[in-house]
Coordinates of C-alpha atoms and ligand atoms in Angstrom, one line a residue:
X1 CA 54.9 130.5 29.1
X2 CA 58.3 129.7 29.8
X3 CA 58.8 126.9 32.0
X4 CA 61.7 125.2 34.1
X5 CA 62.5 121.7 33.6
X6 CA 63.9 119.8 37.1
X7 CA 66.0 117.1 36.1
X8 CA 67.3 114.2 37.9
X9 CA 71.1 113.9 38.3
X10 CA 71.1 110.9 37.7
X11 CA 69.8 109.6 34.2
X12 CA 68.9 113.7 33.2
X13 CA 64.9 112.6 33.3
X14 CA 62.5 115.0 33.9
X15 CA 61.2 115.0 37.2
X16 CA 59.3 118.2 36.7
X17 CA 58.3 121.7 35.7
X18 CA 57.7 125.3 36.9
X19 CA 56.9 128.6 35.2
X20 CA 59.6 130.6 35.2
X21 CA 58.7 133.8 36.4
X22 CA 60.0 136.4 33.8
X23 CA 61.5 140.3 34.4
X24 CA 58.5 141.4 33.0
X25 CA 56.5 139.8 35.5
X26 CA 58.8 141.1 38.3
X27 CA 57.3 144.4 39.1
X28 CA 53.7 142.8 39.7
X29 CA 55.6 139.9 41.9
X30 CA 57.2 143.0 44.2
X31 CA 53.7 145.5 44.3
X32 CA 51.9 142.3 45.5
X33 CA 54.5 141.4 47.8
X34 CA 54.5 145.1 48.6
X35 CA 50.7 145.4 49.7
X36 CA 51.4 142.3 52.2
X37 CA 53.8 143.2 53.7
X38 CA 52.2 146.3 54.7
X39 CA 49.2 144.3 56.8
X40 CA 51.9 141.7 58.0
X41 CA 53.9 144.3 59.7
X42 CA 51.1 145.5 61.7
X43 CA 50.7 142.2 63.4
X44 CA 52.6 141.8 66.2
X45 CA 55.6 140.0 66.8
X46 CA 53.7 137.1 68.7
X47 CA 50.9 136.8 66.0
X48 CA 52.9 136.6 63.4
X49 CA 55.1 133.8 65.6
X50 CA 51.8 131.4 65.7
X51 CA 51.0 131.9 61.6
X52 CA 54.4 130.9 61.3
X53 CA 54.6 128.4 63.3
X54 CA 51.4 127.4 62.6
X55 CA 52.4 127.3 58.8
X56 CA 55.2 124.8 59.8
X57 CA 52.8 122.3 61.6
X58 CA 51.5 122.6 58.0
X59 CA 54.7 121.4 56.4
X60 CA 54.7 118.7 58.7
X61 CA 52.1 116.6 56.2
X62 CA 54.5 116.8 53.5
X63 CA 58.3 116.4 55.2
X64 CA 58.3 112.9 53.6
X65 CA 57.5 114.2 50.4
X66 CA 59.9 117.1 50.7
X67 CA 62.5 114.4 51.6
X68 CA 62.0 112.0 48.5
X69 CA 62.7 115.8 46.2
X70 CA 65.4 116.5 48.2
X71 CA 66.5 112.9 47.0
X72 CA 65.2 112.8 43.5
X73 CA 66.9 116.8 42.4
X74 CA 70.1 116.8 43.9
X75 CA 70.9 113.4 44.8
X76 CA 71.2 113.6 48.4
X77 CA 71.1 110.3 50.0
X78 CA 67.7 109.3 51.9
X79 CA 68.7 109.0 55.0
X80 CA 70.3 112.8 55.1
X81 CA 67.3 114.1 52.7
X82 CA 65.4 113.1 55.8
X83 CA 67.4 114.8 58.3
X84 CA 67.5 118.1 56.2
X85 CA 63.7 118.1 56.2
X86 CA 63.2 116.9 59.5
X87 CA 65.6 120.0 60.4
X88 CA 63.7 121.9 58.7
X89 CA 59.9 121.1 59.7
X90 CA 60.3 120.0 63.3
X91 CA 62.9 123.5 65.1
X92 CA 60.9 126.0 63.9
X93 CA 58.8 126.5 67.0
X94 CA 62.1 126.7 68.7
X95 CA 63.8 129.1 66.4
X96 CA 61.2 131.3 66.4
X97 CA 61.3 131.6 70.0
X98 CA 64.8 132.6 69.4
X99 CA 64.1 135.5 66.9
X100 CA 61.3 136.4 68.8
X101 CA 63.6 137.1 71.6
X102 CA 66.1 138.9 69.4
X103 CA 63.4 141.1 68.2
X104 CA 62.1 142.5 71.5
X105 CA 62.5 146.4 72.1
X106 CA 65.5 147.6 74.6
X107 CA 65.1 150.3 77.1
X108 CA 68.2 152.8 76.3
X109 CA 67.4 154.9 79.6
X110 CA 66.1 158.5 79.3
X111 CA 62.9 157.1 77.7
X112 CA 64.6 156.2 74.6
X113 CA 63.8 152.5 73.1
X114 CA 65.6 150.8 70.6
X115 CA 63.6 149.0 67.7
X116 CA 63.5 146.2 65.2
X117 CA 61.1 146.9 62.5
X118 CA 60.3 145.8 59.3
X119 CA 62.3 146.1 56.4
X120 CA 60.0 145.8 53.6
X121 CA 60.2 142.7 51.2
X122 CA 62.9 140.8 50.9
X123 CA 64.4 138.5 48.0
X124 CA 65.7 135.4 49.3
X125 CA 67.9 133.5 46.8
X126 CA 69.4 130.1 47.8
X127 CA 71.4 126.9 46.1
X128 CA 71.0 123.4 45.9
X129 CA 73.2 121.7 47.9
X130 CA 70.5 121.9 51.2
X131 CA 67.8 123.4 48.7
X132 CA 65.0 123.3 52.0
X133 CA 67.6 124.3 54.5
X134 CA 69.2 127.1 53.0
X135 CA 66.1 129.1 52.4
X136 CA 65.0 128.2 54.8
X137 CA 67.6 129.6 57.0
X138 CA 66.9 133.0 55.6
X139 CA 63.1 132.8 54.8
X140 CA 62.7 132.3 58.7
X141 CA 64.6 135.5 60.2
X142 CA 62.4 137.6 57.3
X143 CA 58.7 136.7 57.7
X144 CA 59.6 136.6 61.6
X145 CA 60.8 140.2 61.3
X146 CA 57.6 141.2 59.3
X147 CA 59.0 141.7 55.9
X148 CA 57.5 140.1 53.1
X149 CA 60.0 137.5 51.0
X150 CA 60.1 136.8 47.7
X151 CA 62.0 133.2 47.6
X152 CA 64.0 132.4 44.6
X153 CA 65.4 128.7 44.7
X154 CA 68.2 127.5 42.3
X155 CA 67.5 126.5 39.1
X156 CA 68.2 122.8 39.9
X157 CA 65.9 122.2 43.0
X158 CA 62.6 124.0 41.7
X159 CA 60.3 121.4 42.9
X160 CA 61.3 121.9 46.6
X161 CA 60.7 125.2 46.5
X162 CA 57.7 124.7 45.4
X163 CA 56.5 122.4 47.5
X164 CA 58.1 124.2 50.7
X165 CA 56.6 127.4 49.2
X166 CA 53.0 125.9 48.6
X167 CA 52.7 124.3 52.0
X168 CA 53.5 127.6 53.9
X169 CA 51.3 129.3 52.1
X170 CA 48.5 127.2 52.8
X171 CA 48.4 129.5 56.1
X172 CA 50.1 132.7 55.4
X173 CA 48.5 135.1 54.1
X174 CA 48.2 136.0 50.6
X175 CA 51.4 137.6 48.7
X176 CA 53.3 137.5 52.2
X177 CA 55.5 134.5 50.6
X178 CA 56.0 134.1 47.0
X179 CA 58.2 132.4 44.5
X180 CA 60.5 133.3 41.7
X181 CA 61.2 130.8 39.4
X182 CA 64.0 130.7 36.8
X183 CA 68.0 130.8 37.0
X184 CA 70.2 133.6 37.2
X185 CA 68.4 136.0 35.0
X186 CA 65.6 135.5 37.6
X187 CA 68.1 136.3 40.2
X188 CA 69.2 139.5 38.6
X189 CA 66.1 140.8 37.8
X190 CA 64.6 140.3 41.5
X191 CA 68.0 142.2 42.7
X192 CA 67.4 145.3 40.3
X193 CA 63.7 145.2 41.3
X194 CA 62.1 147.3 44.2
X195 CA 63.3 145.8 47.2
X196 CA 64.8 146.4 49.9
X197 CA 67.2 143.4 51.3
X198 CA 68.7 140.6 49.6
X199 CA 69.4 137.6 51.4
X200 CA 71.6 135.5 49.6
X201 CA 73.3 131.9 49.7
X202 CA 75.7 130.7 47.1
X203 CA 79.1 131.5 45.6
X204 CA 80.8 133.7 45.6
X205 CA 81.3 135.1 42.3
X206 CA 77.0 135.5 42.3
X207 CA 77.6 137.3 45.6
X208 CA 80.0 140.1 44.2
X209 CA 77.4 140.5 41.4
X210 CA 74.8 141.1 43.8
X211 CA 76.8 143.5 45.9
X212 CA 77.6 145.4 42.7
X213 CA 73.7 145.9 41.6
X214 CA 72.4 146.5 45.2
X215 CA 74.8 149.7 45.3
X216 CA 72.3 151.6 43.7
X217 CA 69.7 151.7 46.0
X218 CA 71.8 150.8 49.0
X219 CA 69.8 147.3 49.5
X220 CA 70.5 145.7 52.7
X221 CA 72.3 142.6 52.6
X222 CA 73.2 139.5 54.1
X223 CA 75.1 137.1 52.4
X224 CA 76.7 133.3 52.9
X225 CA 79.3 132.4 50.5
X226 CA 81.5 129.8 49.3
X227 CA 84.2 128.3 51.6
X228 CA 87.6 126.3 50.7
X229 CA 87.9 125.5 54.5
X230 CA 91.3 123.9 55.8
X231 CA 92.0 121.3 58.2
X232 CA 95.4 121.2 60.1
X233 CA 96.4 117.8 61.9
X234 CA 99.0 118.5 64.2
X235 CA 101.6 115.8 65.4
X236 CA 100.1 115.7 68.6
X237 CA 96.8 115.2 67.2
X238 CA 94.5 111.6 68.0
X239 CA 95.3 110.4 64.4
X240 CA 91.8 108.5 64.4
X241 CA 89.6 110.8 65.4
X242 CA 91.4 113.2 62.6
X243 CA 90.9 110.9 60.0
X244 CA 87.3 110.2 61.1
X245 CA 86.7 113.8 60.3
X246 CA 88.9 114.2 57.9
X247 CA 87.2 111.8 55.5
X248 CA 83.4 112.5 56.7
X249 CA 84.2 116.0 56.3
X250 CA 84.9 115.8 53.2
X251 CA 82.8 113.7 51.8
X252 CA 79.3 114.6 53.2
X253 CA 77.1 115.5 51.0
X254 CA 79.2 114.0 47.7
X255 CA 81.5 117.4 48.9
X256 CA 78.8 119.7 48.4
X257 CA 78.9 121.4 51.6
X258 CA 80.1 125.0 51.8
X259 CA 82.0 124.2 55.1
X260 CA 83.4 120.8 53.7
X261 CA 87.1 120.0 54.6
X262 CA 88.6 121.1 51.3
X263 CA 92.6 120.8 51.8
X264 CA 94.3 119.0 55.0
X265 CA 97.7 120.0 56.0
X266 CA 99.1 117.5 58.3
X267 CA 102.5 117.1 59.9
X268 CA 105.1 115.1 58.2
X269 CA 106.1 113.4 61.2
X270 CA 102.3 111.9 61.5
X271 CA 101.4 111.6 57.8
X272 CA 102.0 108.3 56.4
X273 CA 99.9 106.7 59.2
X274 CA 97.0 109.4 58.9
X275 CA 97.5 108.7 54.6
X276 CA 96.9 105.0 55.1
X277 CA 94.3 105.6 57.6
X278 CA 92.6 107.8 55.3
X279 CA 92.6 105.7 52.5
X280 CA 91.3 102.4 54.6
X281 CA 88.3 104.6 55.6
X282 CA 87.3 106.7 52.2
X283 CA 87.4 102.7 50.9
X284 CA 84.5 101.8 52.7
X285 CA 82.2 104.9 51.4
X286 CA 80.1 103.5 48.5
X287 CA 78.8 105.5 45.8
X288 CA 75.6 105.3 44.0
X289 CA 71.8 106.3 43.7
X290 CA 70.0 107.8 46.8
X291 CA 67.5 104.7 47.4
X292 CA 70.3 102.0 47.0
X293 CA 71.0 101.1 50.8
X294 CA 74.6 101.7 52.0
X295 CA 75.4 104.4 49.7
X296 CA 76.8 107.3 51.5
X297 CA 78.0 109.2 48.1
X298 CA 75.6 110.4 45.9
X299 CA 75.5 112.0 42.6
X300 CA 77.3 115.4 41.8
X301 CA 74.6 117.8 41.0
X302 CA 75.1 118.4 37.3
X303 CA 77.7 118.0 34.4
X304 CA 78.9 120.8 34.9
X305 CA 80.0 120.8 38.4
X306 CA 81.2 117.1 37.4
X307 CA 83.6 118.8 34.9
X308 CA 84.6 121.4 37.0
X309 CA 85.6 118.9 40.0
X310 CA 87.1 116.9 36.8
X311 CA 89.6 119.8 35.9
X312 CA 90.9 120.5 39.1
X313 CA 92.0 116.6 39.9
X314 CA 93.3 116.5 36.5
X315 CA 95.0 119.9 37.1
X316 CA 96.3 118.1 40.6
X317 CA 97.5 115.4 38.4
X318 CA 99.3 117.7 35.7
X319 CA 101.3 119.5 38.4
X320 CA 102.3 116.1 40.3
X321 CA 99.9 115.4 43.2
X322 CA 99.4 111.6 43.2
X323 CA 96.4 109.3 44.2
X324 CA 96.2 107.4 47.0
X325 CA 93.0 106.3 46.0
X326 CA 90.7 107.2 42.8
X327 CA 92.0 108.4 39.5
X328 CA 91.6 111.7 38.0
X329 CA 88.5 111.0 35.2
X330 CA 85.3 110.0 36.2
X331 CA 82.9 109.8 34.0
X332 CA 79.5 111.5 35.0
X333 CA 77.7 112.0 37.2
X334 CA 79.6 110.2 40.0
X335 CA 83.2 111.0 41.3
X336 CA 84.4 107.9 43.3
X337 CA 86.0 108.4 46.5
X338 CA 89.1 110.1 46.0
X339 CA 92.5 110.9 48.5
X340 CA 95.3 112.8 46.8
X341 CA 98.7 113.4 48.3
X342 CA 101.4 116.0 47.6
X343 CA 99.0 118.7 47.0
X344 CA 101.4 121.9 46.3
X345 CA 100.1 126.0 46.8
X346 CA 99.6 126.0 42.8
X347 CA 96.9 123.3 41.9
X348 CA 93.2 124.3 41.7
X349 CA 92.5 122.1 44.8
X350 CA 94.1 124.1 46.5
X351 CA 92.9 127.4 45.1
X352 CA 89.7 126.8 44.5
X353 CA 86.4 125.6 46.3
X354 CA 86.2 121.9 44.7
X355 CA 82.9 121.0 45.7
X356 CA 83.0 117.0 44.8
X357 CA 84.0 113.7 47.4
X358 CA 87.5 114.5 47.6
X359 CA 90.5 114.0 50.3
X360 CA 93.4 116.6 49.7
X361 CA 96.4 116.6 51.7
X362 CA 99.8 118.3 52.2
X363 CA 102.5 118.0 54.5
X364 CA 104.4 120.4 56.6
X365 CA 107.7 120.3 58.5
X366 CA 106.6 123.7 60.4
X367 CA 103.3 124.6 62.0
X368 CA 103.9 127.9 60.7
X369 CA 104.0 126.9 57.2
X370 CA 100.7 125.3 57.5
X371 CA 99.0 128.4 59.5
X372 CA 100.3 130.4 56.0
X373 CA 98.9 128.1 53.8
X374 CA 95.4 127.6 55.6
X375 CA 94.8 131.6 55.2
X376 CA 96.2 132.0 52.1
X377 CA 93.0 131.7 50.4
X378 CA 90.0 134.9 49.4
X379 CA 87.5 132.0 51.5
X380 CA 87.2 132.6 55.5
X381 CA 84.4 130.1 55.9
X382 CA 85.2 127.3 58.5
X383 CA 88.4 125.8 59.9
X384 CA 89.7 122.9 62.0
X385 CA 92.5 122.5 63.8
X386 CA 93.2 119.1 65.3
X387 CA 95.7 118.7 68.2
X388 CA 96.6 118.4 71.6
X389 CA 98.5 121.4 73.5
X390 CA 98.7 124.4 71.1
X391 CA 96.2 123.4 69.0
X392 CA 93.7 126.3 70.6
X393 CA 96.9 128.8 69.9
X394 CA 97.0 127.4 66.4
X395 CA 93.1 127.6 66.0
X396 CA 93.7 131.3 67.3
X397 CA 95.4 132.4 64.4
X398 CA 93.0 130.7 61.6
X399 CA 91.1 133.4 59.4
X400 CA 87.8 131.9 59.6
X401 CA 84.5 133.3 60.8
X402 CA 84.1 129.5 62.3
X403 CA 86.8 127.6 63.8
X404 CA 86.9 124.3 65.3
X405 CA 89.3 122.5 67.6
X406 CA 89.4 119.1 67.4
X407 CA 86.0 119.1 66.0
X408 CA 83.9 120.8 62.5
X409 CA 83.4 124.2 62.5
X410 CA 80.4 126.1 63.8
X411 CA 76.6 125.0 65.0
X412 CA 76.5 127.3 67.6
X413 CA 75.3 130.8 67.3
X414 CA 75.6 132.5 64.2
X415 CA 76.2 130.9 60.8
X416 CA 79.0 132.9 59.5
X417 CA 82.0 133.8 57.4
X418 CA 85.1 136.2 57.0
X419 CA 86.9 137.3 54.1
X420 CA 85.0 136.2 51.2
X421 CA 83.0 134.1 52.7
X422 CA 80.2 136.0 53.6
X423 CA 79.0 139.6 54.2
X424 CA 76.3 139.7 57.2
X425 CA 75.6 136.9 58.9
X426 CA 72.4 134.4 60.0
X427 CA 71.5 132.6 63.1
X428 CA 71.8 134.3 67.0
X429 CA 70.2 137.3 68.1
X430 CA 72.6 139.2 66.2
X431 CA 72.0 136.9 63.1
X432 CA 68.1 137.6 63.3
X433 CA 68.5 141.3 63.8
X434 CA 70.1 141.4 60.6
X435 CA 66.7 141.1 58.9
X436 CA 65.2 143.9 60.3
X437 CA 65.8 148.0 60.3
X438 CA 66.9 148.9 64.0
X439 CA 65.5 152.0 65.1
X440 CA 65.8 154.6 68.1
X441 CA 62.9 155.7 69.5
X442 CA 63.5 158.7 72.0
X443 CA 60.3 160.1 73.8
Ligands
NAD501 P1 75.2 130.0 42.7 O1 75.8 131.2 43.2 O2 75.5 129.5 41.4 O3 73.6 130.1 42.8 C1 72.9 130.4 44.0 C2 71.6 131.0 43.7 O4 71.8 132.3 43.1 C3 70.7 130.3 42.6 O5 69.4 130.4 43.0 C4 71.1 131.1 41.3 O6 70.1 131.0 40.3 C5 71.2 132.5 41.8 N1 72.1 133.4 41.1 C6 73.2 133.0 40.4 N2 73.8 134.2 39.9 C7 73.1 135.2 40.4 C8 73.2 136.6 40.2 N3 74.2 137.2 39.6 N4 72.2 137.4 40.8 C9 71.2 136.9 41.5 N5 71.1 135.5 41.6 C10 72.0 134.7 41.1 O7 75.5 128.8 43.8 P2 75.1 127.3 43.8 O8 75.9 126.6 42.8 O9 73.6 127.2 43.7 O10 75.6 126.8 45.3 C11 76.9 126.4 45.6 C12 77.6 127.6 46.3 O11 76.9 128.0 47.4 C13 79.0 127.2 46.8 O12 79.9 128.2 46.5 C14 78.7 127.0 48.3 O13 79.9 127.1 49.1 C15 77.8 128.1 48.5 N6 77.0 127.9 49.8 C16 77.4 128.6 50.8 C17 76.7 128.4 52.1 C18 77.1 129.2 53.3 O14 76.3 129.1 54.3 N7 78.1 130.0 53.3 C19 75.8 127.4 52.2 C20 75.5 126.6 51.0 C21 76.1 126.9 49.8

């Protein structure tokens, strides 16, 4: 048996290990998942509302557990490892009120009802950066609907999963929630198997891959991608409550936050005092291991998203951005809190999702020129717009599924993204309804 190590970030110990479930073993995964799906759609909506929520009281013995892995395989810091699986464990009897309600059947006149049924069993694939949340977010929306999920977590965060997974199923009945382990081999083969929707979250080139291969039997889809969101501070903006933002933004999480504030554009006539305020604030974030108090900055996940956020400051160097604070090398796995001025349309941090604890600013002489350069990117994830009057008209014109004026993007209503950022949507009625076949009913 082929099995998954979980290491920590930190000193690359083993924490761990899962089976990885192979592509021979896929087909067996799927018939079971198959067989309970069929008795779990015959309950109705509100008994399969209490087993779920009755399977969350469950998970409520082990959020502290699920907190410390949270901690211990990505790095997270305690304090939000606790949030994520408080989050997690303690709104699901709210938000499955919500889907409930999405779910009920509308009178269309004339006798004719429209339907949310079942789908059938549904792979839900997820990343690391909120390894509980994100499946979460999708796992929900699919039992609720009365599909059956197969859950495959990232490579990095098995034990989680596995946990999460366990937990539930400790109520649930059998083969209605299962887990594939393994990386993107495990990925691939779940999305070629016999299924019927794949709900996905994580970048963006693994989303075009799993558009491609879900062609060929039409699989429904729902997917949350990557982001490279922009922040523009206007002249008229409060210059401390855009560098609050500005810095928490994009730092939370080490940077590891699809809708983190990637690149600022801020006027000239305002940037030297929002520079130095940045740079007095990003000095007080410390870096370090998640059970060391005060630190705010954990670990990057692995070395190779180290390298990758590597290569793009040294790229920024290269082509003449300069450091306000931090250097371009860090050695792994921590990148120190970093601000960078003079960013220009060519470097890779502006280009690119970065992903890592890092401040990247422009200036602009003309509002216009800023608007251009916020949408000039494949990404449509989140925006912010920070200003007084016109700031709404400004935040108007962003190409962004979620825009925020003088605040972050999104938390209310539906999680979502345009362009490249997503394809289908979570969260709201409209969200829910996503994860099941709508059907007209005429009598
Ligand atoms: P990733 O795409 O590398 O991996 C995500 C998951 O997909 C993992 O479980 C992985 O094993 C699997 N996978 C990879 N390639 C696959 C393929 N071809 N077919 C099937 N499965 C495949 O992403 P990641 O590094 O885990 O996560 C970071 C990315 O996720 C960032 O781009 C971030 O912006 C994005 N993200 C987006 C949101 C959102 O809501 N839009 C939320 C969190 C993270």
């Amino acid at each position: 048996m082929s099995m998954l190590i979980s290491y920590d970030p930190i000193d690359q110990k083993p924490l761990g290990e899962v089976p990885v479930t192979t592509i021979e073993q896929m087909p067996d995964l799927v018939s079971q998942a198959k067989k309970a799906q069929k008795t779990w759609a015959k309950l109705s909506l509100i008994e399969r509302q209490k087993k779920v929520v009755q399977a969350y009281q469950n998970l409520a013995k082990v959020q502290k557990s699920l907190a410390l892995l949270i901690s211990k395989e990505m790095g997270k810091d305690h304090r939000r490892a606790g949030y994520e699986a408080a989050g997690t464990v303690q709104n699901t009897e709210y938000f499955c009120q919500e889907i409930a309600a999405a779910l009920q059947p509308e009178s269309l006149g004339h006798g004719a009802e429209l339907q949310y049924k079942p789908l059938g069993v549904v792979a839900v694939i997820s990343p690391w950066n909120y390894p509980l949340a994100m499946a979460n977010n999708l796992l929900l929306p699919a039992l609720m609907a009365g599909n059956s999920v197969i859950l495959k977590p990232s490579e990095e965060t098995p034990l989680v999963a596995d946990l999460f997974v366990n937990t539930l199923n400790e109520v649930l009945p059998v083969g209605v929630l299962q887990v594939a382990h393994g990386g993107a081999d495990t990925g691939k083969a779940l999305v070629n198997a016999d299924i019927n929707m794949v709900a996905f979250t994580g970048s963006l080139a693994a989303g075009k891959h799993i558009m491609a291969s879900a062609a060929s039997s039409l699989k429904r889809l729902v997917m949350e991608l990557g982001g490279n969101d922009p922040m523009i501070v206007m002249a008229t903006a409060d210059i401390d409550k855009a560098v609050q933002f500005a810095v928490a933004s994009s730092f939370e999480n080490a940077g590891q936050m699809c809708t983190s504030t990637e690149r600022v554009y801020v006027d000239a006539r305002v940037a030297d005092e929002f520079e130095q305020k940045v740079v007095a604030l990003a000095r007080r974030y410390q870096v370090g291991a998640w059970d060391q108090t005060n630190v705010n900055i954990g670990p990057i996940v692995n070395h190779k998203q180290h390298q990758s956020v590597v290569s793009q400051l040294k790229d920024a160097q290269l082509k003449g951005a300069r450091f306000l604070l931090g250097q371009a090398h860090y050695e792994t796995p921590f990148i120190q809190p970093t601000v960078v001025t003079n960013i220009t349309p060519d470097m890779q941090l502006e280009t690119h999702e970065t992903f890592g604890p890092i401040v990247a600013i422009s200036r602009f002489n003309h509002i216009s020129e800023a608007i251009e350069r916020a949408n000039a990117s494949p990404y449509g994830l989140g925006a912010s717009v920070f200003g007084g009057v016109g700031a709404a008209d400004v935040a108007e014109q962003m190409e962004a599924g979620m825009v925020g004026v003088n605040q972050g993007a999104g938390g209310a209503g539906p999680w979502v993204g345009a362009k490249q950022s997503g394809f289908g949507f979570h969260g709201s009625a409209a969200g829910h309804q996503q994860f099941a076949q709508v059907r007209v009913l005429s009598k």
